[in-house]
């Protein structure tokens, strides 16, 4: 058996994640991806960028510290190859290159800023195929802090994808464009051919809701449950969500915005079910990196 040691860094608008994967390779067998370590740092870059168009000095120091810690972790785990990708907040910030240069100098980690299309492609690489079937069409919905990626899947192939500049942190800060939801609704109407479709949800917020749904792992959650759960959360303040649903502080204040997006997409696409495979961008980064180094 051969073991490849890979790492993915996902620099999002709400948090920064490090995923370390060991990939087991055996002759005549498909590779096995083992999630060896996952670390999440609640550095909310989107709050800076969506309000002030740049990352603050305080958060520059925090992200550099995080990257230095990630660099040491990768060294301890003997990571052979890594890929670090930044999304919405880093795409929009005016001082992004300064931050990238400082991270390279202090932590020796090279950051790649990816666009929405690349993000959607990576998400599709994250192992979605095993959840898809030939007889159904799906709409993959990844709700991040700064953007939402929609991918229309049919016959196990990507038919269309689009990135929209609306996410949980952007909604929290009231920095979404006035036409973003009408644009999203129009895209769904113009793109989706089926009268009814099933959703596939990605991201920490939908994973957390799924955990409390009581649905057996692997089975879809009903959109009606999503609506009911959102109404419960809306009656609670963030502190109450933290204690009653064991949420992290940086999830408790944005989870209702994530569910707002999922509910809108479900309504516009006439979806009644949502699958939650618990995969995200970091998984897609690992898969794309593996294809490159294999």
Tab-separated table of C-alpha atoms in Angstrom:
chain	number	residue	atom	x	y	z
A	1	UNK	CA	0.000	0.000	0.000
A	2	UNK	CA	1.084	3.544	-0.789
A	3	UNK	CA	-0.021	6.483	1.372
A	4	UNK	CA	-0.188	10.023	0.061
A	5	UNK	CA	-0.406	12.771	2.674
A	6	UNK	CA	-2.317	15.800	1.409
A	7	UNK	CA	-3.693	18.990	2.925
A	8	UNK	CA	-6.297	21.561	1.917
A	9	UNK	CA	-6.730	25.070	3.312
A	10	UNK	CA	-10.064	26.775	2.703
A	11	UNK	CA	-9.964	30.516	3.427
A	12	UNK	CA	-13.609	31.498	3.562
A	13	UNK	CA	-15.513	34.619	4.543
A	14	UNK	CA	-16.617	33.207	7.904
A	15	UNK	CA	-13.861	30.766	8.848
A	16	UNK	CA	-10.552	29.250	7.745
A	17	UNK	CA	-10.192	25.460	7.644
A	18	UNK	CA	-7.304	23.044	7.398
A	19	UNK	CA	-8.117	19.499	6.274
A	20	UNK	CA	-5.417	16.831	6.282
A	21	UNK	CA	-6.153	13.667	4.321
A	22	UNK	CA	-4.218	10.445	4.056
A	23	UNK	CA	-4.975	8.736	0.749
A	24	UNK	CA	-4.510	4.960	0.700
A	25	UNK	CA	-3.580	3.491	-2.679
A	26	UNK	CA	-3.669	-0.218	-3.499
A	27	UNK	CA	-3.237	-1.844	-6.887
A	28	UNK	CA	-6.536	-2.533	-8.677
A	29	UNK	CA	-8.545	-0.715	-5.998
A	30	UNK	CA	-9.885	2.865	-5.932
A	31	UNK	CA	-8.089	5.248	-3.557
A	32	UNK	CA	-9.448	5.581	-0.021
A	33	UNK	CA	-9.573	9.127	1.390
A	34	UNK	CA	-9.118	9.218	5.161
A	35	UNK	CA	-9.907	12.490	6.959
A	36	UNK	CA	-6.991	12.541	9.332
A	37	UNK	CA	-7.377	16.008	10.874
A	38	UNK	CA	-9.709	18.995	10.528
A	39	UNK	CA	-9.149	22.360	12.191
A	40	UNK	CA	-11.427	25.393	11.906
A	41	UNK	CA	-10.428	28.947	12.868
A	42	UNK	CA	-13.281	31.493	13.287
A	43	UNK	CA	-11.568	34.403	11.536
A	44	UNK	CA	-14.411	36.342	9.934
A	45	UNK	CA	-12.686	38.064	7.007
A	46	UNK	CA	-16.022	38.858	5.383
A	47	UNK	CA	-17.002	41.198	8.211
A	48	UNK	CA	-13.993	43.371	7.368
A	49	UNK	CA	-14.274	43.175	3.612
A	50	UNK	CA	-18.029	43.632	3.177
A	51	UNK	CA	-18.011	46.672	5.501
A	52	UNK	CA	-14.656	48.335	4.800
A	53	UNK	CA	-13.471	46.739	1.509
A	54	UNK	CA	-10.270	45.495	3.117
A	55	UNK	CA	-8.977	43.131	5.799
A	56	UNK	CA	-8.130	44.883	9.071
A	57	UNK	CA	-4.627	44.841	10.557
A	58	UNK	CA	-5.974	42.819	13.496
A	59	UNK	CA	-7.333	40.095	11.219
A	60	UNK	CA	-4.200	40.133	9.064
A	61	UNK	CA	-2.258	39.248	12.206
A	62	UNK	CA	-4.812	36.558	13.098
A	63	UNK	CA	-4.754	34.932	9.672
A	64	UNK	CA	-0.941	34.972	9.635
A	65	UNK	CA	-0.927	33.299	13.075
A	66	UNK	CA	-3.422	30.718	11.813
A	67	UNK	CA	-1.339	29.973	8.734
A	68	UNK	CA	1.814	29.592	10.811
A	69	UNK	CA	-0.051	27.105	13.007
A	70	UNK	CA	-1.335	25.263	9.927
A	71	UNK	CA	2.175	25.168	8.501
A	72	UNK	CA	3.448	23.514	11.684
A	73	UNK	CA	0.562	21.042	11.672
A	74	UNK	CA	1.308	20.061	8.090
A	75	UNK	CA	4.955	19.557	9.060
A	76	UNK	CA	4.017	17.315	12.007
A	77	UNK	CA	1.666	15.240	9.807
A	78	UNK	CA	4.400	15.057	7.149
A	79	UNK	CA	2.129	16.486	4.460
A	80	UNK	CA	3.676	16.015	1.021
A	81	UNK	CA	1.439	18.344	-0.997
A	82	UNK	CA	-1.017	21.077	-0.052
A	83	UNK	CA	-3.301	23.555	-1.765
A	84	UNK	CA	-4.614	26.737	-0.141
A	85	UNK	CA	-7.622	28.422	-1.739
A	86	UNK	CA	-9.339	31.686	-0.819
A	87	UNK	CA	-12.872	32.553	-1.866
A	88	UNK	CA	-15.314	35.459	-1.734
A	89	UNK	CA	-13.813	37.783	0.905
A	90	UNK	CA	-10.288	37.503	-0.479
A	91	UNK	CA	-11.607	38.001	-4.021
A	92	UNK	CA	-13.136	41.337	-3.048
A	93	UNK	CA	-10.679	42.826	-0.571
A	94	UNK	CA	-8.509	45.719	-1.712
A	95	UNK	CA	-5.472	44.577	0.276
A	96	UNK	CA	-5.595	40.903	-0.694
A	97	UNK	CA	-2.177	40.814	-2.316
A	98	UNK	CA	-0.605	42.371	0.777
A	99	UNK	CA	-2.168	39.656	2.934
A	100	UNK	CA	-1.121	36.890	0.532
A	101	UNK	CA	2.465	38.200	0.425
A	102	UNK	CA	2.665	38.401	4.228
A	103	UNK	CA	1.356	34.847	4.628
A	104	UNK	CA	3.921	33.588	2.124
A	105	UNK	CA	6.720	35.408	3.935
A	106	UNK	CA	5.725	34.468	7.498
A	107	UNK	CA	4.195	31.008	7.049
A	108	UNK	CA	5.601	29.920	3.667
A	109	UNK	CA	2.109	29.067	2.419
A	110	UNK	CA	1.097	30.116	-1.087
A	111	UNK	CA	-2.520	31.266	-1.388
A	112	UNK	CA	-4.569	30.867	-4.571
A	113	UNK	CA	-7.637	33.094	-4.941
A	114	UNK	CA	-10.272	31.145	-6.880
A	115	UNK	CA	-13.366	32.407	-8.677
A	116	UNK	CA	-16.909	31.134	-8.189
A	117	UNK	CA	-16.752	28.816	-11.188
A	118	UNK	CA	-13.598	27.101	-9.942
A	119	UNK	CA	-15.142	26.832	-6.474
A	120	UNK	CA	-18.208	25.085	-7.918
A	121	UNK	CA	-16.018	22.717	-9.955
A	122	UNK	CA	-13.995	21.792	-6.875
A	123	UNK	CA	-17.152	21.150	-4.895
A	124	UNK	CA	-18.303	18.752	-7.598
A	125	UNK	CA	-14.970	16.935	-7.268
A	126	UNK	CA	-15.602	16.415	-3.554
A	127	UNK	CA	-17.149	12.987	-4.002
A	128	UNK	CA	-20.657	13.937	-5.067
A	129	UNK	CA	-20.912	11.204	-7.687
A	130	UNK	CA	-21.891	8.529	-5.187
A	131	UNK	CA	-24.909	10.623	-4.151
A	132	UNK	CA	-26.149	11.132	-7.709
A	133	UNK	CA	-28.467	8.843	-9.673
A	134	UNK	CA	-29.231	8.685	-13.388
A	135	UNK	CA	-32.981	9.054	-12.934
A	136	UNK	CA	-32.921	12.264	-10.874
A	137	UNK	CA	-31.813	15.861	-11.247
A	138	UNK	CA	-30.247	17.773	-8.372
A	139	UNK	CA	-29.415	21.334	-7.463
A	140	UNK	CA	-26.219	21.547	-5.423
A	141	UNK	CA	-26.336	24.502	-3.025
A	142	UNK	CA	-23.205	25.612	-1.200
A	143	UNK	CA	-23.874	28.535	1.135
A	144	UNK	CA	-20.712	30.284	2.289
A	145	UNK	CA	-20.073	33.448	4.221
A	146	UNK	CA	-19.786	35.691	1.181
A	147	UNK	CA	-21.211	33.749	-1.755
A	148	UNK	CA	-23.588	30.955	-2.681
A	149	UNK	CA	-22.741	28.489	-5.444
A	150	UNK	CA	-25.570	26.764	-7.305
A	151	UNK	CA	-24.803	23.776	-9.550
A	152	UNK	CA	-27.450	22.023	-11.654
A	153	UNK	CA	-26.692	18.297	-11.965
A	154	UNK	CA	-28.393	15.851	-14.329
A	155	UNK	CA	-27.370	12.430	-15.633
A	156	UNK	CA	-24.450	12.641	-13.186
A	157	UNK	CA	-23.065	15.622	-15.101
A	158	UNK	CA	-22.801	19.345	-14.392
A	159	UNK	CA	-25.315	21.088	-16.630
A	160	UNK	CA	-24.817	24.639	-15.347
A	161	UNK	CA	-23.378	26.486	-12.373
A	162	UNK	CA	-23.476	30.034	-11.081
A	163	UNK	CA	-21.986	31.948	-8.152
A	164	UNK	CA	-24.063	34.618	-6.409
A	165	UNK	CA	-22.638	37.312	-4.133
A	166	UNK	CA	-24.821	36.488	-1.155
A	167	UNK	CA	-23.850	34.513	1.913
A	168	UNK	CA	-24.344	34.365	5.652
A	169	UNK	CA	-21.853	37.065	6.700
A	170	UNK	CA	-22.885	39.335	3.839
A	171	UNK	CA	-26.534	39.061	4.940
A	172	UNK	CA	-25.588	39.568	8.593
A	173	UNK	CA	-23.872	42.823	7.635
A	174	UNK	CA	-26.695	43.811	5.215
A	175	UNK	CA	-24.188	44.105	2.362
A	176	UNK	CA	-25.992	42.017	-0.255
A	177	UNK	CA	-27.022	43.671	-3.531
A	178	UNK	CA	-30.717	44.481	-3.824
A	179	UNK	CA	-31.069	42.403	-6.992
A	180	UNK	CA	-29.156	39.299	-5.888
A	181	UNK	CA	-32.180	37.222	-4.866
A	182	UNK	CA	-34.220	38.164	-7.963
A	183	UNK	CA	-31.162	37.205	-10.054
A	184	UNK	CA	-30.894	33.881	-8.255
A	185	UNK	CA	-34.607	33.182	-8.733
A	186	UNK	CA	-34.375	33.998	-12.440
A	187	UNK	CA	-31.328	31.742	-12.897
A	188	UNK	CA	-33.149	28.839	-11.250
A	189	UNK	CA	-36.264	29.419	-13.366
A	190	UNK	CA	-34.255	29.686	-16.600
A	191	UNK	CA	-31.924	26.764	-15.819
A	192	UNK	CA	-33.893	24.028	-14.104
A	193	UNK	CA	-35.889	21.935	-16.564
A	194	UNK	CA	-37.710	19.696	-14.064
A	195	UNK	CA	-40.950	20.603	-12.325
A	196	UNK	CA	-39.438	19.304	-9.102
A	197	UNK	CA	-35.829	18.719	-8.135
A	198	UNK	CA	-33.893	17.549	-5.074
A	199	UNK	CA	-31.324	19.742	-3.352
A	200	UNK	CA	-27.863	18.788	-2.123
A	201	UNK	CA	-26.705	21.102	0.653
A	202	UNK	CA	-23.124	21.896	1.600
A	203	UNK	CA	-21.614	23.933	4.392
A	204	UNK	CA	-21.335	23.894	8.162
A	205	UNK	CA	-24.749	25.430	8.787
A	206	UNK	CA	-26.771	22.835	6.890
A	207	UNK	CA	-24.621	20.079	8.410
A	208	UNK	CA	-25.519	21.345	11.892
A	209	UNK	CA	-29.244	21.441	11.109
A	210	UNK	CA	-29.091	17.930	9.632
A	211	UNK	CA	-27.457	16.682	12.827
A	212	UNK	CA	-30.510	17.759	14.843
A	213	UNK	CA	-33.107	16.591	12.307
A	214	UNK	CA	-33.263	13.015	13.569
A	215	UNK	CA	-32.945	11.781	9.974
A	216	UNK	CA	-30.919	8.605	9.575
A	217	UNK	CA	-27.458	9.319	8.173
A	218	UNK	CA	-27.515	9.116	4.388
A	219	UNK	CA	-31.220	9.835	3.985
A	220	UNK	CA	-32.522	13.216	2.780
A	221	UNK	CA	-34.043	15.810	5.090
A	222	UNK	CA	-37.406	17.348	4.218
A	223	UNK	CA	-37.572	21.003	3.246
A	224	UNK	CA	-40.605	21.330	5.532
A	225	UNK	CA	-38.365	20.366	8.480
A	226	UNK	CA	-35.885	23.008	7.350
A	227	UNK	CA	-38.660	25.613	7.476
A	228	UNK	CA	-39.847	24.502	10.913
A	229	UNK	CA	-36.344	24.465	12.348
A	230	UNK	CA	-35.634	27.920	10.967
A	231	UNK	CA	-38.758	29.291	12.693
A	232	UNK	CA	-37.510	27.854	15.986
A	233	UNK	CA	-34.075	29.431	15.552
A	234	UNK	CA	-35.545	32.803	14.586
A	235	UNK	CA	-37.286	32.969	17.980
A	236	UNK	CA	-33.957	32.556	19.771
A	237	UNK	CA	-31.110	35.031	20.100
A	238	UNK	CA	-27.574	33.879	19.236
A	239	UNK	CA	-26.710	33.104	22.870
A	240	UNK	CA	-29.811	30.905	23.194
A	241	UNK	CA	-28.918	29.102	19.953
A	242	UNK	CA	-25.438	28.450	21.368
A	243	UNK	CA	-26.725	26.848	24.555
A	244	UNK	CA	-29.836	25.061	23.243
A	245	UNK	CA	-28.274	23.735	20.023
A	246	UNK	CA	-24.589	23.625	21.026
A	247	UNK	CA	-23.514	26.086	18.316
A	248	UNK	CA	-20.231	27.926	18.005
A	249	UNK	CA	-20.607	31.719	18.417
A	250	UNK	CA	-19.697	32.393	14.781
A	251	UNK	CA	-22.397	29.979	13.627
A	252	UNK	CA	-25.121	31.043	16.029
A	253	UNK	CA	-25.431	34.537	14.558
A	254	UNK	CA	-25.477	33.467	10.894
A	255	UNK	CA	-27.280	30.097	10.761
A	256	UNK	CA	-30.685	31.695	10.136
A	257	UNK	CA	-29.285	33.519	7.092
A	258	UNK	CA	-28.026	30.233	5.674
A	259	UNK	CA	-31.455	28.660	6.148
A	260	UNK	CA	-33.068	31.698	4.551
A	261	UNK	CA	-31.032	31.042	1.396
A	262	UNK	CA	-31.775	27.301	1.392
A	263	UNK	CA	-35.488	27.933	1.878
A	264	UNK	CA	-35.601	30.461	-0.967
A	265	UNK	CA	-33.778	28.093	-3.320
A	266	UNK	CA	-36.097	25.227	-2.321
A	267	UNK	CA	-39.173	27.370	-2.956
A	268	UNK	CA	-37.985	28.617	-6.347
A	269	UNK	CA	-36.946	25.130	-7.507
A	270	UNK	CA	-40.005	23.344	-6.028
A	271	UNK	CA	-37.675	21.078	-4.045
A	272	UNK	CA	-39.151	18.957	-1.273
A	273	UNK	CA	-35.998	17.129	-0.135
A	274	UNK	CA	-32.440	18.116	0.666
A	275	UNK	CA	-29.515	15.696	0.848
A	276	UNK	CA	-26.660	16.591	3.206
A	277	UNK	CA	-23.562	14.530	2.344
A	278	UNK	CA	-21.351	16.546	4.721
A	279	UNK	CA	-18.734	17.478	2.162
A	280	UNK	CA	-17.340	20.910	1.440
A	281	UNK	CA	-14.779	22.929	-0.445
A	282	UNK	CA	-11.840	21.523	1.519
A	283	UNK	CA	-12.851	18.014	0.385
A	284	UNK	CA	-12.958	19.255	-3.209
A	285	UNK	CA	-9.526	20.846	-2.852
A	286	UNK	CA	-8.133	17.523	-1.615
A	287	UNK	CA	-9.651	15.614	-4.551
A	288	UNK	CA	-8.401	18.097	-7.159
A	289	UNK	CA	-4.954	18.122	-5.552
A	290	UNK	CA	-4.849	14.328	-5.605
A	291	UNK	CA	-5.643	14.295	-9.335
A	292	UNK	CA	-2.767	16.721	-9.931
A	293	UNK	CA	-0.119	14.844	-7.946
A	294	UNK	CA	-1.229	11.318	-8.805
